[in-house]
């Protein structure tokens, strides 16, 4: 079976990997270089921030993230020579309003990834000696890890480019779908080339609204700008991730510390904004004042594929038998990536699914006006 995938972010690349490893051949298209959009810009925290604020459907896919990435790294790093570093740093959350609800959530659901404990200042200092005095206590999630996502993408792209059943088409925007008898027969690129396949997958992240008109669907995906700054501290300087008021610090093993993030709607513009940089800087220095001594070495912004509840669309598109979705992961596309790709592959190849696929169904995209008529 030959499968064409539109979009080479983490959703498209992991979907491609799942499908080729199960005997399919894959062509993967991106309008720019592969792996340079949201999946590159993200932080790589392998848990939804404050899991209790997210629907069960998000946590169900997210809980597999860390384990599946560990397996993937073991499998592909010997081939690609790239270790994408799953840093088991744990996470401290300082928001006092969330202490009780977080502890209750952990106890109620008993998910290993969300096991947590309450720390007083003295214990907090043992876990992370750099936390500012503004914080006298925290809840600590020792199991939460982060992945170095730019390296993850590099490793995936390299592995797939070496695979005999994969073809890459970068800098190839797909502008149209060709239909015949209720099926897609080809993708048409902006320069009018046609690409045929048996099955077609949309993994176009923040750009997915584009397909609403040709498919006559409501696709409520909008680009949500998120900005980051990057400090360079000495190797292993910050022992844990830190989170306060939806702002976070993510340490990489070589001393880089990713700090973010913001949420605003600015269309498809990814220019960093000075005022947002100041907000991120203030929040970062409040959590860890000693960061002020280290240089900021980079800043950037990316576009999250924002959806109303953050529940992605995974499965068969309405009315078109051979068209599939894996998009709309909003703030959690990296952590949900491996399980989302598995679920998609299981549905395309008619295999048993890792979880009930109904809550992710793209049937949710059917226009309310169309429903009213029928
Ligand atoms: C600042 C920030 C921090 C984040 N932090 C985290 C985090 O800590 N943990 C986490 O799990 N998630 C995080 N996220 C969210 C996560 O990055 C996204 O949910 C995820 O990357 C979405 O992946 P994707 O492959 O669907 O989209 P993308 O990575 O955006 O990929 C979509 C691709 O489709 C291509 N494309 C679009 N239209 C077309 C077309 N017509 N033809 C061809 N190609 C096309 C684009 O060029 C792009 O490469 C963060 C995001 C941001 C911005």
Coordinates of C-alpha atoms and ligand atoms in Angstrom, one line a residue:
X1 CA 0.0 0.0 0.0
X2 CA 1.4 3.4 -1.0
X3 CA 0.6 6.3 1.4
X4 CA 1.1 10.0 0.7
X5 CA 1.5 12.2 3.8
X6 CA 1.1 16.0 3.7
X7 CA 3.2 17.7 6.4
X8 CA 6.6 16.6 7.8
X9 CA 6.4 17.7 11.4
X10 CA 6.4 15.3 14.3
X11 CA 2.9 14.1 13.4
X12 CA 3.8 13.3 9.8
X13 CA 7.2 11.9 10.4
X14 CA 6.0 9.5 13.2
X15 CA 3.0 8.5 11.1
X16 CA 5.4 7.8 8.2
X17 CA 7.6 5.7 10.4
X18 CA 4.7 3.7 11.8
X19 CA 3.4 2.9 8.3
X20 CA 6.8 1.9 6.7
X21 CA 7.6 -0.3 9.6
X22 CA 4.3 -2.1 8.9
X23 CA 5.1 -2.8 5.2
X24 CA 3.7 0.4 3.5
X25 CA 5.6 2.7 1.2
X26 CA 5.4 6.4 2.0
X27 CA 5.8 9.7 0.2
X28 CA 6.0 12.6 2.5
X29 CA 5.6 16.2 1.4
X30 CA 6.4 19.5 3.1
X31 CA 5.9 23.1 1.9
X32 CA 9.3 24.0 3.5
X33 CA 12.2 22.0 4.9
X34 CA 11.0 18.9 6.9
X35 CA 10.8 19.3 10.7
X36 CA 11.1 23.1 10.9
X37 CA 7.7 24.2 12.1
X38 CA 5.9 23.8 15.5
X39 CA 7.6 20.5 16.2
X40 CA 11.0 22.2 16.0
X41 CA 9.9 25.3 18.0
X42 CA 8.3 23.4 20.9
X43 CA 9.7 22.7 24.3
X44 CA 9.5 18.9 24.3
X45 CA 7.9 18.4 27.8
X46 CA 6.7 14.8 27.8
X47 CA 3.5 15.5 29.7
X48 CA 0.7 18.0 29.3
X49 CA 1.4 21.0 31.6
X50 CA -1.0 20.6 34.6
X51 CA -2.6 17.4 33.3
X52 CA -5.7 18.0 35.3
X53 CA -6.5 21.0 33.1
X54 CA -6.7 18.7 30.0
X55 CA -9.4 16.3 28.8
X56 CA -8.9 12.7 29.5
X57 CA -8.4 12.1 25.7
X58 CA -5.2 14.2 25.8
X59 CA -3.8 12.4 28.8
X60 CA -4.7 9.0 27.3
X61 CA -2.4 9.6 24.4
X62 CA 0.2 11.5 26.3
X63 CA 0.9 8.8 28.9
X64 CA 2.6 6.7 26.2
X65 CA 5.0 9.5 25.1
X66 CA 8.0 9.0 27.3
X67 CA 8.1 5.2 27.0
X68 CA 7.6 5.2 23.2
X69 CA 10.3 7.9 22.7
X70 CA 12.7 5.9 24.8
X71 CA 12.1 2.8 22.6
X72 CA 12.4 4.9 19.4
X73 CA 15.7 6.5 20.5
X74 CA 17.1 3.0 21.2
X75 CA 16.0 1.8 17.8
X76 CA 17.0 4.7 15.5
X77 CA 19.9 6.4 17.2
X78 CA 22.4 3.5 16.3
X79 CA 21.4 4.1 12.6
X80 CA 21.4 7.9 12.6
X81 CA 24.1 8.6 15.2
X82 CA 21.8 11.1 16.8
X83 CA 20.7 10.7 20.5
X84 CA 17.7 12.9 21.0
X85 CA 18.2 12.9 24.7
X86 CA 15.2 12.1 26.9
X87 CA 16.1 14.1 30.0
X88 CA 14.5 12.5 33.1
X89 CA 14.7 15.8 35.0
X90 CA 11.3 15.7 36.7
X91 CA 9.2 18.9 37.0
X92 CA 8.5 21.3 39.9
X93 CA 5.2 23.2 39.8
X94 CA 5.0 26.3 41.9
X95 CA 1.4 27.4 41.4
X96 CA -0.1 27.1 44.8
X97 CA -3.7 26.9 43.5
X98 CA -2.8 23.7 41.8
X99 CA -1.2 21.8 44.7
X100 CA -4.3 20.2 46.1
X101 CA -5.9 19.5 42.8
X102 CA -2.6 18.1 41.5
X103 CA -2.1 15.8 44.4
X104 CA -5.7 14.6 44.2
X105 CA -5.4 14.0 40.5
X106 CA -2.3 11.9 41.0
X107 CA -3.9 9.8 43.7
X108 CA -7.1 9.3 41.8
X109 CA -5.6 8.3 38.4
X110 CA -2.4 6.6 39.6
X111 CA -0.7 7.2 36.3
X112 CA 3.0 6.6 36.8
X113 CA 3.9 9.8 34.8
X114 CA 1.8 11.9 37.1
X115 CA 3.0 10.6 40.5
X116 CA 3.9 13.6 42.6
X117 CA 4.7 14.8 46.1
X118 CA 4.4 18.0 48.0
X119 CA 7.8 19.6 49.0
X120 CA 8.5 22.2 51.7
X121 CA 11.3 24.7 51.0
X122 CA 14.0 22.5 52.6
X123 CA 13.2 19.5 50.4
X124 CA 12.7 21.8 47.5
X125 CA 16.3 23.0 47.8
X126 CA 17.5 19.5 47.8
X127 CA 15.8 18.7 44.6
X128 CA 16.7 22.1 42.9
X129 CA 19.0 24.5 44.8
X130 CA 18.5 27.3 42.3
X131 CA 14.8 28.0 42.9
X132 CA 14.1 31.6 43.9
X133 CA 13.0 32.5 47.5
X134 CA 9.6 33.7 46.2
X135 CA 8.8 30.0 46.3
X136 CA 8.5 28.3 49.6
X137 CA 7.0 25.1 48.4
X138 CA 6.1 23.1 45.2
X139 CA 4.7 19.9 43.9
X140 CA 7.3 17.6 42.4
X141 CA 6.7 15.2 39.5
X142 CA 9.9 13.1 39.4
X143 CA 8.8 11.0 36.3
X144 CA 8.2 13.8 33.9
X145 CA 10.9 14.0 31.2
X146 CA 11.7 16.2 28.2
X147 CA 12.9 15.3 24.8
X148 CA 15.3 17.4 22.7
X149 CA 12.8 17.9 19.9
X150 CA 15.0 19.5 17.2
X151 CA 17.3 16.4 17.5
X152 CA 14.3 14.1 17.5
X153 CA 13.2 15.5 14.2
X154 CA 16.7 15.3 12.8
X155 CA 17.0 11.7 13.8
X156 CA 13.6 10.8 12.4
X157 CA 14.2 12.6 9.1
X158 CA 17.6 11.0 8.7
X159 CA 16.2 7.5 9.5
X160 CA 13.3 7.9 7.1
X161 CA 15.6 9.3 4.3
X162 CA 17.7 6.2 4.6
X163 CA 14.6 3.9 4.4
X164 CA 14.2 2.3 1.0
X165 CA 10.4 2.7 1.1
X166 CA 10.3 6.4 1.9
X167 CA 10.4 9.3 -0.5
X168 CA 10.8 12.9 0.7
X169 CA 9.4 15.9 -1.2
X170 CA 10.6 19.1 0.7
X171 CA 9.7 22.6 -0.5
X172 CA 6.7 21.1 -2.2
X173 CA 3.5 22.8 -1.0
X174 CA 0.4 20.7 -1.7
X175 CA -2.3 23.0 -2.9
X176 CA -5.1 20.7 -4.0
X177 CA -6.6 17.2 -3.7
X178 CA -7.9 15.5 -6.8
X179 CA -11.1 13.4 -6.3
X180 CA -12.8 10.7 -8.2
X181 CA -15.8 8.7 -7.0
X182 CA -15.6 9.8 -3.4
X183 CA -11.9 9.0 -3.1
X184 CA -8.7 11.1 -3.4
X185 CA -6.7 10.0 -6.4
X186 CA -3.8 12.4 -6.2
X187 CA -2.2 15.4 -4.5
X188 CA -1.5 18.4 -6.6
X189 CA 1.5 20.6 -5.7
X190 CA 1.6 24.4 -6.2
X191 CA 3.7 23.8 -9.3
X192 CA 1.0 21.5 -10.7
X193 CA 2.7 18.2 -10.3
X194 CA 0.4 15.2 -9.5
X195 CA 1.3 12.6 -6.9
X196 CA -0.8 9.4 -6.8
X197 CA -1.2 7.0 -3.9
X198 CA -3.6 4.5 -2.4
X199 CA -4.2 6.4 0.9
X200 CA -3.6 10.0 1.9
X201 CA -2.9 11.5 5.3
X202 CA -3.2 15.2 6.4
X203 CA -0.6 16.1 9.1
X204 CA -0.4 19.9 8.3
X205 CA -0.5 21.2 11.9
X206 CA -1.5 24.8 12.2
X207 CA -2.2 25.0 8.5
X208 CA -4.9 22.4 8.5
X209 CA -7.8 24.8 8.2
X210 CA -6.8 25.1 4.6
X211 CA -8.6 21.8 3.8
X212 CA -12.0 23.0 5.2
X213 CA -13.1 24.5 1.9
X214 CA -12.2 21.7 -0.5
X215 CA -13.6 19.1 1.9
X216 CA -16.6 21.2 2.9
X217 CA -15.8 20.7 6.6
X218 CA -15.5 22.9 9.7
X219 CA -11.8 22.7 10.6
X220 CA -11.4 24.8 13.8
X221 CA -7.6 24.7 13.8
X222 CA -5.9 28.1 14.2
X223 CA -2.2 29.0 14.5
X224 CA -1.4 30.0 18.1
X225 CA 1.9 31.8 18.3
X226 CA 4.3 30.6 21.1
X227 CA 7.6 32.2 21.8
X228 CA 10.7 30.9 23.5
X229 CA 14.1 32.1 24.8
X230 CA 17.2 30.0 25.3
X231 CA 19.8 30.4 28.0
X232 CA 23.2 28.7 28.0
X233 CA 24.3 27.6 31.5
X234 CA 27.0 25.1 32.4
X235 CA 26.3 21.4 31.7
X236 CA 23.6 19.9 34.0
X237 CA 23.3 23.2 35.9
X238 CA 19.5 23.2 36.4
X239 CA 18.5 19.8 37.8
X240 CA 14.7 20.0 37.1
X241 CA 12.1 21.6 34.9
X242 CA 10.2 24.4 36.6
X243 CA 6.7 25.7 36.0
X244 CA 4.8 28.7 37.3
X245 CA 1.7 30.4 35.8
X246 CA 2.0 28.4 32.6
X247 CA 5.6 29.6 32.1
X248 CA 8.4 26.9 32.2
X249 CA 12.1 26.3 32.2
X250 CA 13.3 23.1 30.5
X251 CA 16.9 22.1 31.1
X252 CA 18.9 20.2 28.4
X253 CA 21.8 18.1 29.5
X254 CA 24.4 20.3 27.8
X255 CA 23.3 23.4 29.9
X256 CA 20.9 24.9 27.4
X257 CA 17.7 26.0 29.2
X258 CA 14.6 26.6 27.1
X259 CA 12.2 29.1 28.6
X260 CA 8.7 29.9 27.5
X261 CA 6.1 30.2 26.5
X262 CA 3.4 32.6 25.4
X263 CA 0.0 32.2 23.6
X264 CA -1.2 34.8 21.1
X265 CA -2.9 34.9 17.8
X266 CA -0.9 36.6 15.0
X267 CA -1.9 34.7 11.9
X268 CA 1.0 32.8 10.4
X269 CA 3.7 35.3 11.5
X270 CA 6.4 33.7 13.6
X271 CA 8.4 36.8 14.4
X272 CA 9.4 37.0 18.1
X273 CA 7.8 40.0 19.9
X274 CA 9.9 42.1 22.3
X275 CA 7.2 42.5 24.9
X276 CA 6.7 38.8 25.0
X277 CA 10.4 38.2 25.4
X278 CA 10.3 40.5 28.4
X279 CA 7.4 38.6 30.0
X280 CA 9.2 35.3 29.5
X281 CA 12.4 36.7 30.9
X282 CA 10.6 38.1 34.0
X283 CA 8.9 34.8 34.7
X284 CA 12.1 32.8 34.2
X285 CA 14.1 35.0 36.6
X286 CA 11.3 34.9 39.2
X287 CA 11.6 31.1 39.2
X288 CA 15.4 30.9 39.0
X289 CA 17.0 34.4 39.6
X290 CA 20.6 33.1 39.0
X291 CA 19.7 32.6 35.4
X292 CA 20.5 36.4 35.0
X293 CA 24.2 35.6 34.9
X294 CA 23.9 33.4 31.8
X295 CA 23.6 34.6 28.2
X296 CA 20.5 34.3 26.1
X297 CA 21.7 32.6 23.0
X298 CA 18.6 32.3 20.9
X299 CA 14.9 33.2 20.6
X300 CA 12.2 32.0 18.3
X301 CA 8.4 31.5 17.9
X302 CA 6.3 28.7 16.5
X303 CA 2.7 28.0 15.6
X304 CA 0.7 25.5 17.6
X305 CA -2.1 23.8 15.8
X306 CA -4.8 25.3 18.2
X307 CA -8.1 23.4 18.6
X308 CA -10.9 24.1 21.0
X309 CA -10.1 21.4 23.6
X310 CA -6.7 20.3 22.4
X311 CA -8.0 16.9 21.4
X312 CA -6.4 16.0 18.0
X313 CA -8.3 14.8 15.0
X314 CA -7.1 11.3 14.2
X315 CA -8.8 8.9 11.8
X316 CA -10.7 8.7 8.6
X317 CA -12.0 12.0 7.2
X318 CA -15.7 12.2 6.7
X319 CA -17.1 11.1 3.3
X320 CA -13.7 10.3 1.8
X321 CA -12.7 6.7 2.2
X322 CA -8.9 7.0 1.7
X323 CA -8.2 10.3 3.4
X324 CA -7.0 10.4 7.0
X325 CA -6.2 13.0 9.6
X326 CA -3.6 13.3 12.3
X327 CA -3.6 17.0 13.2
X328 CA -4.8 19.6 15.8
X329 CA -2.5 18.6 18.7
X330 CA -2.3 22.1 20.1
X331 CA 0.1 22.3 23.1
X332 CA 0.8 18.6 23.3
X333 CA 1.8 17.4 19.9
X334 CA 5.2 16.2 20.9
X335 CA 4.1 14.2 23.9
X336 CA 1.0 12.8 22.0
X337 CA 3.0 12.2 18.8
X338 CA 4.0 8.5 19.2
X339 CA 0.6 7.3 20.4
X340 CA -1.2 9.4 17.8
X341 CA 0.9 7.9 15.0
X342 CA 0.2 4.4 16.3
X343 CA -3.5 5.0 16.5
X344 CA -3.5 6.3 12.9
X345 CA -1.5 3.3 11.6
X346 CA -3.8 0.9 13.4
X347 CA -6.9 2.5 11.8
X348 CA -5.4 2.6 8.3
X349 CA -4.2 -1.0 8.4
X350 CA -7.4 -2.1 10.2
X351 CA -5.6 -3.4 13.3
X352 CA -6.8 -3.4 16.9
X353 CA -6.3 0.1 18.3
X354 CA -4.4 1.1 21.5
X355 CA -7.4 3.0 22.8
X356 CA -11.0 3.8 21.7
X357 CA -10.5 5.9 18.6
X358 CA -14.0 7.5 18.6
X359 CA -13.1 10.5 20.8
X360 CA -10.5 11.5 18.2
X361 CA -12.8 11.0 15.2
X362 CA -12.7 13.6 12.4
X363 CA -16.5 13.1 12.2
X364 CA -16.3 16.1 14.6
X365 CA -15.4 18.2 11.6
X366 CA -18.7 17.8 9.8
X367 CA -20.2 21.2 9.4
X368 CA -23.1 22.0 11.7
X369 CA -24.9 23.5 8.8
X370 CA -24.5 20.2 6.9
X371 CA -25.9 18.3 9.8
X372 CA -28.8 20.6 10.0
X373 CA -29.7 20.0 6.4
X374 CA -29.4 16.2 6.5
Ligands
LIG1 C1 6.5 27.4 21.8 C2 5.9 26.0 21.7 C3 6.1 25.2 22.8 C4 5.6 23.9 22.8 N1 5.9 23.0 23.8 C5 5.5 21.7 23.7 C6 5.8 20.7 24.7 O1 6.6 21.0 25.6 N2 5.3 19.5 24.6 C7 4.5 19.1 23.6 O2 4.1 17.9 23.5 N3 4.1 20.0 22.6 C8 4.6 21.2 22.6 N4 4.2 22.2 21.7 C9 3.2 21.8 20.7 C10 3.8 20.9 19.6 O3 5.0 21.6 19.1 C11 2.8 20.8 18.4 O4 1.6 20.3 18.9 C12 3.3 19.8 17.4 O5 4.6 20.1 17.0 C13 2.4 19.7 16.2 O6 3.1 18.9 15.3 P1 2.6 18.8 13.8 O7 3.5 17.8 13.1 O8 1.1 18.5 13.8 O9 2.8 20.3 13.2 P2 4.1 21.0 12.6 O10 5.3 20.6 13.3 O11 3.7 22.4 12.5 O12 4.2 20.3 11.2 C14 3.2 20.6 10.2 C15 4.0 20.6 8.8 O13 3.0 20.7 7.7 C16 3.6 21.4 6.7 N5 2.5 21.9 5.8 C17 1.5 22.6 6.2 N6 0.7 22.8 5.1 C18 1.2 22.1 4.1 C19 0.9 22.0 2.7 N7 -0.2 22.5 2.2 N8 1.7 21.3 1.9 C20 2.9 20.7 2.4 N9 3.2 20.9 3.7 C21 2.4 21.5 4.5 C22 4.3 22.6 7.5 O14 5.3 23.2 6.7 C23 4.9 21.8 8.7 O15 6.2 21.4 8.5 C24 4.8 23.4 21.7 C25 4.6 24.3 20.6 C26 5.1 25.6 20.6 C27 4.9 26.5 19.5

